[in-house]
Coordinates of C-alpha atoms and ligand atoms in Angstrom, one line a residue:
Chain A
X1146 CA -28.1 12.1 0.9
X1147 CA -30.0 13.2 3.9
X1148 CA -29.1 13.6 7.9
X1149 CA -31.2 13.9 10.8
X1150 CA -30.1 16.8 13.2
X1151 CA -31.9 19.0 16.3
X1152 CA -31.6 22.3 16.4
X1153 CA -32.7 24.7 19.1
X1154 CA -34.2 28.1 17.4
X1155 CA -34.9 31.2 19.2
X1156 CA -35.8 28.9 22.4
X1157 CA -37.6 25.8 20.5
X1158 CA -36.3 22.6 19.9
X1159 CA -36.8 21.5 16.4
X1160 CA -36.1 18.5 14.7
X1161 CA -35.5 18.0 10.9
X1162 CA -34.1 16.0 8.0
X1163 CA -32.2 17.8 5.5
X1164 CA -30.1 17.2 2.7
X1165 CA -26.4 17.3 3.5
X1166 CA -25.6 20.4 0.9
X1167 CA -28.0 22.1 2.8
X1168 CA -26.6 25.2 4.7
X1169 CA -27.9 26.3 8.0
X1170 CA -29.4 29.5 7.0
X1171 CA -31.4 27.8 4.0
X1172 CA -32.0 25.1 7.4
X1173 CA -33.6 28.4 9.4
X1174 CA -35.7 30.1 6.5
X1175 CA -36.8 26.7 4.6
X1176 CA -36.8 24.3 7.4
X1177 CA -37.8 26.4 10.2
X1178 CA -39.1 29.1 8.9
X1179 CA -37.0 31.1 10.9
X1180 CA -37.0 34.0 8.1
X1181 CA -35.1 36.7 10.7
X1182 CA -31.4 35.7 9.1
X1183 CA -32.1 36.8 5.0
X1184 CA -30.0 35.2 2.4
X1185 CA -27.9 38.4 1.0
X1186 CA -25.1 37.3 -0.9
X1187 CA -24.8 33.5 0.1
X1188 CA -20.8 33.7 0.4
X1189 CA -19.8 34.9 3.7
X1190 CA -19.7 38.5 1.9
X1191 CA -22.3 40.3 3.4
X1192 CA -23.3 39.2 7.2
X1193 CA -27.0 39.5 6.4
X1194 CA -27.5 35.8 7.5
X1195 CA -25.3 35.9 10.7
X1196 CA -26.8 34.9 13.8
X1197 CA -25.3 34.1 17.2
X1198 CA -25.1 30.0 17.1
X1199 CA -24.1 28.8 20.6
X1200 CA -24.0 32.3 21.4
X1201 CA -21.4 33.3 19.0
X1202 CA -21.6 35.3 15.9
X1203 CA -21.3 33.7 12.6
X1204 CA -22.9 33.7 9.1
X1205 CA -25.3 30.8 8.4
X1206 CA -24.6 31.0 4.5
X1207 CA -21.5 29.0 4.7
X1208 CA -21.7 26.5 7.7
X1209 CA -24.1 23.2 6.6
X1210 CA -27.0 22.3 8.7
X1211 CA -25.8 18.6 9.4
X1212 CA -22.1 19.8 10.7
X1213 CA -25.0 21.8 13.6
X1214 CA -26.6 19.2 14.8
X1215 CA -27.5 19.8 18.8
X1216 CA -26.8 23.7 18.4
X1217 CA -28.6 26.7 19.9
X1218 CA -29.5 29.6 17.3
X1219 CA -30.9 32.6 18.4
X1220 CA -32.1 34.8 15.5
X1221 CA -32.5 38.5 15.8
X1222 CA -36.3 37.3 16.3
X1223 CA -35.5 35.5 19.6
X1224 CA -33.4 38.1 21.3
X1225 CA -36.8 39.9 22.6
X1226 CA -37.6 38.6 26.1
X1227 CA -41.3 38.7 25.4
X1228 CA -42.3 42.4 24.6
X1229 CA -39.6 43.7 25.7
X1230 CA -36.9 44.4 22.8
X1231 CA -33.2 43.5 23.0
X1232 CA -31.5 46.5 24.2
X1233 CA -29.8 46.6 20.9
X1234 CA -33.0 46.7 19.0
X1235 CA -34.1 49.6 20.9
X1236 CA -31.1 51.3 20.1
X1237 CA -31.4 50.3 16.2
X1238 CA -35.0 51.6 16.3
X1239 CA -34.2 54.8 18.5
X1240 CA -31.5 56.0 15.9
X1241 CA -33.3 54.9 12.7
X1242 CA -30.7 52.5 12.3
X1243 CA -32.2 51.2 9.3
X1244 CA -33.9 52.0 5.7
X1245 CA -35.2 49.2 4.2
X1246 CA -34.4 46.6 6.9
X1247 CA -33.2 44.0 4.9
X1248 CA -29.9 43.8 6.2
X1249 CA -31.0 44.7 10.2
X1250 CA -31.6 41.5 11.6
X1251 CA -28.2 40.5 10.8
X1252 CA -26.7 44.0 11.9
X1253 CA -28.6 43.6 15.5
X1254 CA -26.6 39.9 15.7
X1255 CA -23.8 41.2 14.9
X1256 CA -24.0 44.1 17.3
X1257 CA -24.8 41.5 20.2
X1258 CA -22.0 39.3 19.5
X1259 CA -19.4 42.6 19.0
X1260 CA -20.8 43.7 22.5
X1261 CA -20.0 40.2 23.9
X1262 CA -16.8 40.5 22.1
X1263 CA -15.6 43.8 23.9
X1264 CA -17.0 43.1 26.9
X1265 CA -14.7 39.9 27.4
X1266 CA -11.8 42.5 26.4
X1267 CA -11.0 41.0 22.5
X1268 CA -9.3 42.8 20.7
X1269 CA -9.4 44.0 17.5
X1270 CA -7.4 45.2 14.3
X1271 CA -7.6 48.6 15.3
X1272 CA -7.3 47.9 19.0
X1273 CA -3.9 50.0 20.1
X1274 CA -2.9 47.6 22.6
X1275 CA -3.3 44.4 22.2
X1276 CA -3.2 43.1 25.7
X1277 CA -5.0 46.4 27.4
X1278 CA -8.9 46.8 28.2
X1279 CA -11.5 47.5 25.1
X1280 CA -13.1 50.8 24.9
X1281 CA -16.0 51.1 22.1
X1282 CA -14.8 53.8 20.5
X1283 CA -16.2 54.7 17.0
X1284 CA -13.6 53.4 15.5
X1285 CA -13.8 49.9 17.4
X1286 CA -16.9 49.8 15.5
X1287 CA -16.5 50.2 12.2
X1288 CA -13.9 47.7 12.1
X1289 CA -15.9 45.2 14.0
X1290 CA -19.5 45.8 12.1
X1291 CA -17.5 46.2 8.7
X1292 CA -18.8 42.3 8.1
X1293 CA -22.6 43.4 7.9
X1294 CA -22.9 45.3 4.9
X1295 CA -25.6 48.1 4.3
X1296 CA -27.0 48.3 0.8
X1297 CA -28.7 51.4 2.0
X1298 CA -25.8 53.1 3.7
X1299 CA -27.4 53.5 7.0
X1300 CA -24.5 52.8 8.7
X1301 CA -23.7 56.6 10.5
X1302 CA -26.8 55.3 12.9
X1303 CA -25.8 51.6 12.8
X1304 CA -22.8 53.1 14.6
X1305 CA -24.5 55.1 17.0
X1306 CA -27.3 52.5 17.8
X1307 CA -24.2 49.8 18.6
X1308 CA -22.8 52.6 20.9
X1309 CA -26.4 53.2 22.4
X1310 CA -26.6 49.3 23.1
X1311 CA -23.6 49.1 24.5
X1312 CA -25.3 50.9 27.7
Chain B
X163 CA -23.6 17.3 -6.4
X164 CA -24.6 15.0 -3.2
X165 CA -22.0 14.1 -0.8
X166 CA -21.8 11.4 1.8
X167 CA -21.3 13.6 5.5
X168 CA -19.3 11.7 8.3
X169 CA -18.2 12.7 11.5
X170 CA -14.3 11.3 13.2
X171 CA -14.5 11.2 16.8
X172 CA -10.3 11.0 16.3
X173 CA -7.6 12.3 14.1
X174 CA -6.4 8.5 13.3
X175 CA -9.9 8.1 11.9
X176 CA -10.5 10.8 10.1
X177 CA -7.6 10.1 8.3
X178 CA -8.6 6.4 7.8
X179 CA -12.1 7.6 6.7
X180 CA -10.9 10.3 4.3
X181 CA -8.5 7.4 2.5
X182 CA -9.5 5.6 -0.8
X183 CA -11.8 8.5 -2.6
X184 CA -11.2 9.6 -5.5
X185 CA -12.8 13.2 -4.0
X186 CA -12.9 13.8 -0.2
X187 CA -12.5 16.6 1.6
X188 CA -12.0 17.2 5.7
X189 CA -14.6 20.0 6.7
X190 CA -13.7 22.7 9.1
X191 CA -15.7 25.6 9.6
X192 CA -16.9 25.3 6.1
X193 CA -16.0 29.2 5.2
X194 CA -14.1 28.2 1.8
X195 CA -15.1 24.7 1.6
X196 CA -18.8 25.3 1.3
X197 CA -18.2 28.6 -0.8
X198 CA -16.4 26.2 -3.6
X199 CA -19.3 23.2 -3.2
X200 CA -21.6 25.8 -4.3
X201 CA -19.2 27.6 -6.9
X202 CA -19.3 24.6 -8.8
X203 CA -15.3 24.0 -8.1
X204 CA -15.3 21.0 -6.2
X205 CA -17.2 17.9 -5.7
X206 CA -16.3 15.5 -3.3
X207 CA -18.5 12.3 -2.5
X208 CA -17.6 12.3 0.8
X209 CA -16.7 15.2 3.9
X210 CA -15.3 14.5 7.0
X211 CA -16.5 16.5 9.6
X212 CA -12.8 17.1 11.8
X213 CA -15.0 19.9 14.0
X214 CA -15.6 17.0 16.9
X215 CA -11.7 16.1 17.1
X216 CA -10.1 17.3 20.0
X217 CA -7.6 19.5 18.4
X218 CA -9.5 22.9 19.6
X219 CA -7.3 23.7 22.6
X220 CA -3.9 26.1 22.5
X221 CA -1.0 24.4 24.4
X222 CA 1.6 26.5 25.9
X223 CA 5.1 23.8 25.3
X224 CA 7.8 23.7 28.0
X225 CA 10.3 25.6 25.4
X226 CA 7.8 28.7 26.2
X227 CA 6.4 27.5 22.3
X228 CA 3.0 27.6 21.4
X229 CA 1.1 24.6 20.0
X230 CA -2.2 25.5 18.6
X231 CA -4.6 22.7 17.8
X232 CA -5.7 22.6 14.1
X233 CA -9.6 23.4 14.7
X234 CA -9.3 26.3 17.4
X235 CA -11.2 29.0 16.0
X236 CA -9.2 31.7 14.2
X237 CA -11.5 34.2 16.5
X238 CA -10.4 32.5 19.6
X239 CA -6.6 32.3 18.2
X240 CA -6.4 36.0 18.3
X241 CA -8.1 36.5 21.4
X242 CA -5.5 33.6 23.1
X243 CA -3.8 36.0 25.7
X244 CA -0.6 34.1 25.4
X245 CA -1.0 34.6 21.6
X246 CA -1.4 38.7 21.8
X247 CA 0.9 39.0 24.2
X248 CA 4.2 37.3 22.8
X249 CA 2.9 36.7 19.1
X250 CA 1.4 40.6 18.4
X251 CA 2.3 39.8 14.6
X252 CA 0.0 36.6 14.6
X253 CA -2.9 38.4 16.5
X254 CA -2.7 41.3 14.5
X255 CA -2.8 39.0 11.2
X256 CA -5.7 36.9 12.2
X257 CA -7.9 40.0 13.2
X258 CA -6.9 41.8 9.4
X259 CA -8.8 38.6 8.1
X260 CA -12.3 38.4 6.9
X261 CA -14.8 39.6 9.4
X262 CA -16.1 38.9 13.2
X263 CA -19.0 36.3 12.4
X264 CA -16.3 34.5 9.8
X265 CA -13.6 34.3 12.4
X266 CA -15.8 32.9 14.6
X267 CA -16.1 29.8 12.6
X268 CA -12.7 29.4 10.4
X269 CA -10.0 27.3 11.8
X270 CA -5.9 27.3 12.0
X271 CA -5.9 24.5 9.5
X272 CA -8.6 25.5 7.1
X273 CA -7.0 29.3 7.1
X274 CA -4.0 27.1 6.0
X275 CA -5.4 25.9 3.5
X276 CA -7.9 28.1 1.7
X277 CA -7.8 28.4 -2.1
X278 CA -6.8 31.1 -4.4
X279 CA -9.3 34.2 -4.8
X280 CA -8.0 34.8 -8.2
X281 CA -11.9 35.5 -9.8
X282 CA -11.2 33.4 -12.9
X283 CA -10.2 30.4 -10.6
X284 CA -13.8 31.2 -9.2
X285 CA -15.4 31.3 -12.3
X286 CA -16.3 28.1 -13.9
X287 CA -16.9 30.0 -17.2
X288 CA -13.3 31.0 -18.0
X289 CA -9.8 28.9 -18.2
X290 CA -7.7 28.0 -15.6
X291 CA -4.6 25.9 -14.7
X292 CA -5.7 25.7 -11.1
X293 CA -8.9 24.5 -11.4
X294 CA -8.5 22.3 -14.7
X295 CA -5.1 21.2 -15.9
X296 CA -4.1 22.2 -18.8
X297 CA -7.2 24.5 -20.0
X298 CA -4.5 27.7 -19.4
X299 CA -4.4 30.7 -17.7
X300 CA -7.5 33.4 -17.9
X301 CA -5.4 35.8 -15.2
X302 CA -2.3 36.4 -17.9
X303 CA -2.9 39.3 -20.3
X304 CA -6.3 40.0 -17.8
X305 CA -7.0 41.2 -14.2
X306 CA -4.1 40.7 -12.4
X307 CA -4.7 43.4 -9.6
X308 CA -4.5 40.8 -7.1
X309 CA -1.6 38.7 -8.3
X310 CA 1.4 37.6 -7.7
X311 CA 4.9 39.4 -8.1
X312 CA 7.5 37.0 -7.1
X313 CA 7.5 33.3 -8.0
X314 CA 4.8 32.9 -10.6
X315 CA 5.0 30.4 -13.5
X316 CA 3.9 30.5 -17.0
X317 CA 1.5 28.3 -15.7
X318 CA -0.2 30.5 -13.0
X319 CA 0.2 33.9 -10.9
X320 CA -2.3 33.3 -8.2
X321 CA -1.5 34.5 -4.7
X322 CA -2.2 32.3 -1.6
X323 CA -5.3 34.7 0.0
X324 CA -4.2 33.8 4.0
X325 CA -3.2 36.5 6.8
X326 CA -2.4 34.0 8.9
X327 CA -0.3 31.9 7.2
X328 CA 1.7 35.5 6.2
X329 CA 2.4 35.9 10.1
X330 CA 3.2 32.1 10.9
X331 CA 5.9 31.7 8.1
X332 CA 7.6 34.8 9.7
X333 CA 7.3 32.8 13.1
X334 CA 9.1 30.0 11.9
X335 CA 5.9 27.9 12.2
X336 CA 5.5 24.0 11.9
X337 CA 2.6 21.9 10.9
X338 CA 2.3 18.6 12.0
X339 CA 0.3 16.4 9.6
X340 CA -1.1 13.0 10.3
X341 CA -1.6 10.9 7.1
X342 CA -1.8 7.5 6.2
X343 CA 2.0 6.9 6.4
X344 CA 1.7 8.1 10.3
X345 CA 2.8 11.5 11.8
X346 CA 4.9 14.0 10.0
X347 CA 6.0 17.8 10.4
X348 CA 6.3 20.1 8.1
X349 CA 7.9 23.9 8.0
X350 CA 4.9 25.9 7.2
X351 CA 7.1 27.9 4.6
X352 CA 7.4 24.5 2.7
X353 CA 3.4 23.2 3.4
X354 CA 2.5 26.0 -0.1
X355 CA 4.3 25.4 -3.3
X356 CA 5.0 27.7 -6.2
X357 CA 3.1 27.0 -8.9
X358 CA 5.8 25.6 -11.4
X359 CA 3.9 23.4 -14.0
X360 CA 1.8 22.2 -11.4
X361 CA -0.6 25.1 -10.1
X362 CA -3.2 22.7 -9.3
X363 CA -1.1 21.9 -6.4
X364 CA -1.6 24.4 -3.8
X365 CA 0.2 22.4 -1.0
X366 CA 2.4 19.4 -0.1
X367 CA -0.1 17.9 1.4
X368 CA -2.5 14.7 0.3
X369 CA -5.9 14.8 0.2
X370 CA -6.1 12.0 3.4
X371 CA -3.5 14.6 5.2
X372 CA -4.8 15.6 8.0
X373 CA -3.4 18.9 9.8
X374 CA -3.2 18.5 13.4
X375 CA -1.5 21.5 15.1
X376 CA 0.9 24.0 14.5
X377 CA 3.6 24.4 16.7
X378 CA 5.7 28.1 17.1
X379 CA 8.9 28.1 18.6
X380 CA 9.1 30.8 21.3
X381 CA 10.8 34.2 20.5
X382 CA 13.8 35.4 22.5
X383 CA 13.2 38.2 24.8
X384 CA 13.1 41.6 23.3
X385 CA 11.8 40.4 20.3
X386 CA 9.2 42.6 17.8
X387 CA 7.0 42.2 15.6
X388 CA 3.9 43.6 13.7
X389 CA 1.7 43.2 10.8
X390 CA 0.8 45.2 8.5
X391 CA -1.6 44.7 5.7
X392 CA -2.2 46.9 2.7
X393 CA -5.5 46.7 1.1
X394 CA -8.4 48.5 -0.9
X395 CA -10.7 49.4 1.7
X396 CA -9.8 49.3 5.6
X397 CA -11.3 46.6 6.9
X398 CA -13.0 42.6 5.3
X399 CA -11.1 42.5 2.2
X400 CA -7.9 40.5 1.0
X401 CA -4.6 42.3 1.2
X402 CA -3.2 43.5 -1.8
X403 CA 0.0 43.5 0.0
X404 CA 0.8 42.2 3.6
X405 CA 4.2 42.0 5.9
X406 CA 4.5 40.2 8.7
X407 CA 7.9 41.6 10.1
X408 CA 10.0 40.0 13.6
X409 CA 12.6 42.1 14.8
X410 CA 15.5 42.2 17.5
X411 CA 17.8 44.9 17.8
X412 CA 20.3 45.3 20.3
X413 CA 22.5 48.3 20.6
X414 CA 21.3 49.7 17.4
X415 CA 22.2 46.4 15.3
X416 CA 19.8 43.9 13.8
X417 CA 20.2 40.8 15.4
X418 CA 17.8 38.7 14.4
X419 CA 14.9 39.3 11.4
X420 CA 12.4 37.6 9.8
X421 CA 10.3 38.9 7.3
X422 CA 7.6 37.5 5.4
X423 CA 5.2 38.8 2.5
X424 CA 1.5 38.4 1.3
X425 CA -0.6 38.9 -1.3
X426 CA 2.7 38.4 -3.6
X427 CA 3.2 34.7 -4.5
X428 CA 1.6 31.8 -4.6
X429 CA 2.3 31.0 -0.9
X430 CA 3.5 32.6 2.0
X431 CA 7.1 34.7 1.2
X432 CA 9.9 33.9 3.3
X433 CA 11.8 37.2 2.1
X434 CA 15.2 35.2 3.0
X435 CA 16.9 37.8 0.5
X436 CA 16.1 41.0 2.3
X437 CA 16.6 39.2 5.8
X438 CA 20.2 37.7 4.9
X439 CA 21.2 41.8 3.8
X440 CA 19.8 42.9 7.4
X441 CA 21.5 40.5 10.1
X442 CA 24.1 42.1 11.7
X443 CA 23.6 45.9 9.9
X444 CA 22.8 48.9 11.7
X445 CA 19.0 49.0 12.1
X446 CA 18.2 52.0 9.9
X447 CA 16.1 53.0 6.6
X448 CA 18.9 52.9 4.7
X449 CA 19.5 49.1 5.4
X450 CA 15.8 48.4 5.4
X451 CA 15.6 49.8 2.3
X452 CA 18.7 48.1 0.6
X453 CA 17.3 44.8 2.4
X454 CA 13.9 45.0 0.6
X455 CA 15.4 46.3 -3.0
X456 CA 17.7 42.7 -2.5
X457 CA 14.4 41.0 -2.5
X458 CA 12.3 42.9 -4.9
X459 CA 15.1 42.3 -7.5
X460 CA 13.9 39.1 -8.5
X461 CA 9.9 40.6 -8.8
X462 CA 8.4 40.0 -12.2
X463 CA 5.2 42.0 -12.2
X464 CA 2.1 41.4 -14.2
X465 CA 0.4 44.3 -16.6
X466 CA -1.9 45.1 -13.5
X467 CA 0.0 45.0 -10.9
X468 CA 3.0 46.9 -10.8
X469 CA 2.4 48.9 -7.8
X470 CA 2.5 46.0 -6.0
X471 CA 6.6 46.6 -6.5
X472 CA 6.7 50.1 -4.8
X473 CA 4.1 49.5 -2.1
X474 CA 5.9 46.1 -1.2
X475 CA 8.9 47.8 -0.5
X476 CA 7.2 50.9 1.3
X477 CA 5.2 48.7 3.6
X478 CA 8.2 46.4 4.4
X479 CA 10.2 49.8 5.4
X480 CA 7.9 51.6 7.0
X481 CA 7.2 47.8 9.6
X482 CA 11.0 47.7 10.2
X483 CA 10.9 51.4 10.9
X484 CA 7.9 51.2 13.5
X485 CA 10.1 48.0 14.9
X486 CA 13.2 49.9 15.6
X487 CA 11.7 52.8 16.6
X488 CA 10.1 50.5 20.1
X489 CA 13.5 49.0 20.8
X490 CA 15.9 52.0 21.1
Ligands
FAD1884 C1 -16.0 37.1 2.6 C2 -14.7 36.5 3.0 C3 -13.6 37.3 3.3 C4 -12.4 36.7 3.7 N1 -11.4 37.6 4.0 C5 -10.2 37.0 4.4 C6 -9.0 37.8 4.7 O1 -9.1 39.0 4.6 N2 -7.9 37.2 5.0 C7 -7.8 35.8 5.2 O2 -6.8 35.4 5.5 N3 -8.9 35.1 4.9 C8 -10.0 35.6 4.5 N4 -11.1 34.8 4.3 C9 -10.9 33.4 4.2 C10 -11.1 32.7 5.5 O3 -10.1 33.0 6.4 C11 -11.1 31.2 5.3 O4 -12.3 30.9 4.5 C12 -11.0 30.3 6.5 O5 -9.9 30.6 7.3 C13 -11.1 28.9 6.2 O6 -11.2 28.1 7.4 P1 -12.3 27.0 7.6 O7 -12.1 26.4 8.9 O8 -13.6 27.7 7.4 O9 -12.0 26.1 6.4 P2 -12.9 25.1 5.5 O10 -13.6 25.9 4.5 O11 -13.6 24.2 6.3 O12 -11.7 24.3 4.7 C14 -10.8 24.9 3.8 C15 -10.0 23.8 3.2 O13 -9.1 23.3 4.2 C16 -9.2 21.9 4.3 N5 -9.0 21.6 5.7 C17 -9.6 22.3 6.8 N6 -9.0 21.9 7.9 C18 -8.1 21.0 7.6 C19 -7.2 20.2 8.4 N7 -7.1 20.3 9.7 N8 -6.3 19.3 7.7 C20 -6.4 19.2 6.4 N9 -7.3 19.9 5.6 C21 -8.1 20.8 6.2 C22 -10.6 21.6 3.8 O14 -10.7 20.3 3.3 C23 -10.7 22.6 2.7 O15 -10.1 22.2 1.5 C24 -12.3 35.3 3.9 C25 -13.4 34.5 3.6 C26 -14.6 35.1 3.2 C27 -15.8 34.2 2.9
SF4_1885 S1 -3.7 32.7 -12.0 FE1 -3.8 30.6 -11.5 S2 -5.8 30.4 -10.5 FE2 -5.9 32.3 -11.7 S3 -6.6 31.8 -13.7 FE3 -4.4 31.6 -13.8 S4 -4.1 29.4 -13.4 FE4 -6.1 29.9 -12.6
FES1886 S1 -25.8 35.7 3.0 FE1 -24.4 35.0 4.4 S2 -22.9 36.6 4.3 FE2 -24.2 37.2 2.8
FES1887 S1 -31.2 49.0 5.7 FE1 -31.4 48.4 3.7 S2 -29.6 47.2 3.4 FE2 -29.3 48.0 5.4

């Protein structure tokens, strides 16, 4: 069975029909062709799909395209403003914050929404007091990037390029 | 296997549409849902999308309760200011659980109800009571790292996988559930079953049931609590073991506690045992510790999984301890 759904990507509107077991990231890189979010483990294991949807974080792997109709995606390939790279990018390139890449564009979503996330004074399981102000300690994130896995282990400079962005 | 996708612009149709299929299922943020569509372990013919209902908001009661709508994002739950200042133990629960870009998409009543992680339950390949009736069980006499210590069956000794619903049953939680009969609630410490004979049963519920909210009473002033989860890395995985603890203690005695487990039984644990030794002792290790032993009396553990006995009773100890130790 098929639906009809709009989606905005990285800034364009696109329209498409897709089969209702379809999932929004297989949506992005098949329907698309929005190939930034990469299909890792394909159950919610790994965060290499995640992308901010209506300017939240989330993976892609597990939500279906037709539950998204009318939503905004922005892939780590729409958060350059032209040339000029996301602050977070720079940062992830800066600090080498990357091997292979494979898991990076998801990392660099990630990172946007955890700065979001701290900067609207979440909290988060390691967060001391609960009610008090956020500070982005080292600590704060680990525990919030630990849904973006690293096949390569290049997650000493993930860490500093989050804390780089953060600026 | 294809499915038919419909959307309910309101709870009294999204029961009505979910009524008369042999397989439906409501669809929240998809997280376990879509995980078992592709796993092979379910295959409805039709999902009703309930992300459109407008059950996203948290309520604060008049009885200085909480009411939080049944689609409200676990991510937003734990960021609810009301919720992390007054419920710390519910907070702290929901922010143990899966990861940022997960929470941001799972919901109060899909948390509720998410399946088993038990990996044969997951796996199409082997037996299992849960997922086919009758075939047997794949996790006795195998892997049973993750399983359950108290109140397992013959049948099945799968745990129920939710932080949340740990912290809730030690708030005295209700769900209220709108089915085709009309409205009902429901103590969330009787929405799981054990598994009996029945382990393909993981709720009360019907498959038209529709949660709508949860209510929690309020706390009385002076009230504690925490949660603490014990698992195999520190952060994104399931808890091996989990306590949500509530404590009030005046003048060195324990007057009120609530105390409920994870990771041990097939639902949330109510540890009514160990609470029922506490009320009214002095608050001190040696009652926390003769409270927990009451409790752990009746654990029947597995070949792989005895340290779930010892670290059970160490984590529930230590929470009480960190508890008493704020309200001297
Ligand atoms: C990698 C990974 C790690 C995780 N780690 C943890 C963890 O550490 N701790 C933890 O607690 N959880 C963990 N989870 C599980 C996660 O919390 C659940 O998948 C999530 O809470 C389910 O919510 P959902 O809204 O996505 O539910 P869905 O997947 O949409 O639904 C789940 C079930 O609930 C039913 N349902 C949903 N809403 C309602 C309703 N209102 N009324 C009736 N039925 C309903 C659906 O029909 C379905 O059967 C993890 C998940 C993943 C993928
Ligand atoms: S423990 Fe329960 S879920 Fe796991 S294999 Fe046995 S019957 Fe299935
Ligand atoms: S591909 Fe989505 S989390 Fe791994
Ligand atoms: S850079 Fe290779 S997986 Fe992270």
């Amino acid at each position: 069975m098929d639906g009809d759904i709009e989606l905005r990507v990285d800034g364009r509107r696109r329209r498409l029909r897709v089969d209702t077991r379809t999932t929004l990231l297989d949506a992005l890189r098949d329907g698309v062709g929005a190939t930034a979010p990469k299909k890792g483990c394909d159950h919610g294991q790994c965060g290499a799909c995640t992308v901010l949807l209506d300017g939240r974080r989330v993976i892609t792997c597990l939500a279906l395209a037709v539950a998204h109709d009318g939503a905004e995606v922005v892939t780590a390939a729409g958060l350059a403003r032209g040339d000029r790279l996301h602050p977070v990018q720079e940062a992830f390139l800066e600090r080498d914050a990357l091997q292979c890449g494979f898991c990076t564009p998801g990392q660099v979503c990630s990172a946007v929404g955890v700065l979001d996330e701290v900067a609207a004074g979440h909290p988060s399981a390691v967060t001391a007091d609960l009610t008090g102000p956020v500070e982005l300690t080292d600590d704060e994130i680990r525990e919030r990037m630990s849904g973006n896995l690293c096949r390569c282990g290049a997650y000493v400079t993930i860490v500093d390029a989050v804390r780089d962005g953060a600026r | 296997m294809p499915f038919d996708y419909r959307r309910a612009p309101d709870p009294e149709s999204a029961v009505a549409a979910a009524t008369g299929w042999a397989g439906v299922a409501f669809l929240a943020g998809g997280t376990n849902l879509v995980d078992h569509l592709k796993l092979g372990l379910t295959s409805p013919e039709v999902l009703v999308d309930i992300t459109g209902l407008p059950l996203d908001e948290v309520e604060e009661l008049p009885d200085g309760g909480l009411r939080i709508g049944a689609t409200v994002r676990n991510a937003d739950l734990a960021a609810h200011p009301v919720v992390r200042r007054d419920y710390p133990v519910l907070a702290r629960a929901l922010l143990s659980g899966a990861s940022g870009q997960i929470r941001n998409l799972a919901t109060t009543g899909g948390n509720l109800l998410q399946r088993t992680r038990c990996v044969y339950f997951q796996d199409l390949t082997t037996p299992c009571n849960k997922r086919e009736p009758g075939t047997g069980c794949s996790a006795i006499g195998g892997y049973t790292r993750h399983h359950a210590i108290l109140g397992a069956s013959a049948h099945c000794v799968a745990t129920h996988p939710s932080d949340m619903a740990v912290a809730m049953a030690a708030l005295d939680a209700q769900v209220a559930v709108l089915g085709t009969g009309g409205r009902r609630v429901v103590p969330l410490v009787e929405l799981h079953r054990l598994p009996g004979d029945e382990p393909h049963r993981d709720t009360v519920l019907a498959p038209s049931d529709l949660i709508t909210s949860v209510d929690l009473p309020p706390l009385p002033p002076g009230t504690r609590s925490l949660y603490r989860k014990v698992r195999d890395r520190a952060s994104f995985a399931f808890a091996l073991v989990s306590v949500a603890a509530v404590l009030r203690v005046e003048d060195g005695v324990v007057e009120d506690v609530r105390i409920a487990l994870g990771g041990v039984a097939h639902k949330p644990w109510r540890a009514r045992r160990a609470e029922d030794v506490l009320r009214r002792e002095p608050a001190d290790e040696e009652a926390f510790r003769r409270a927990i032993d009451a409790e752990l009396a009746g654990a029947a553990p597995l070949e792989g999984n005895g340290f779930k006995v010892p670290l059970t009773r160490n984590a529930v100890v230590s929470a009480l301890r960190e508890l008493s130790r704020e309200q001297r």
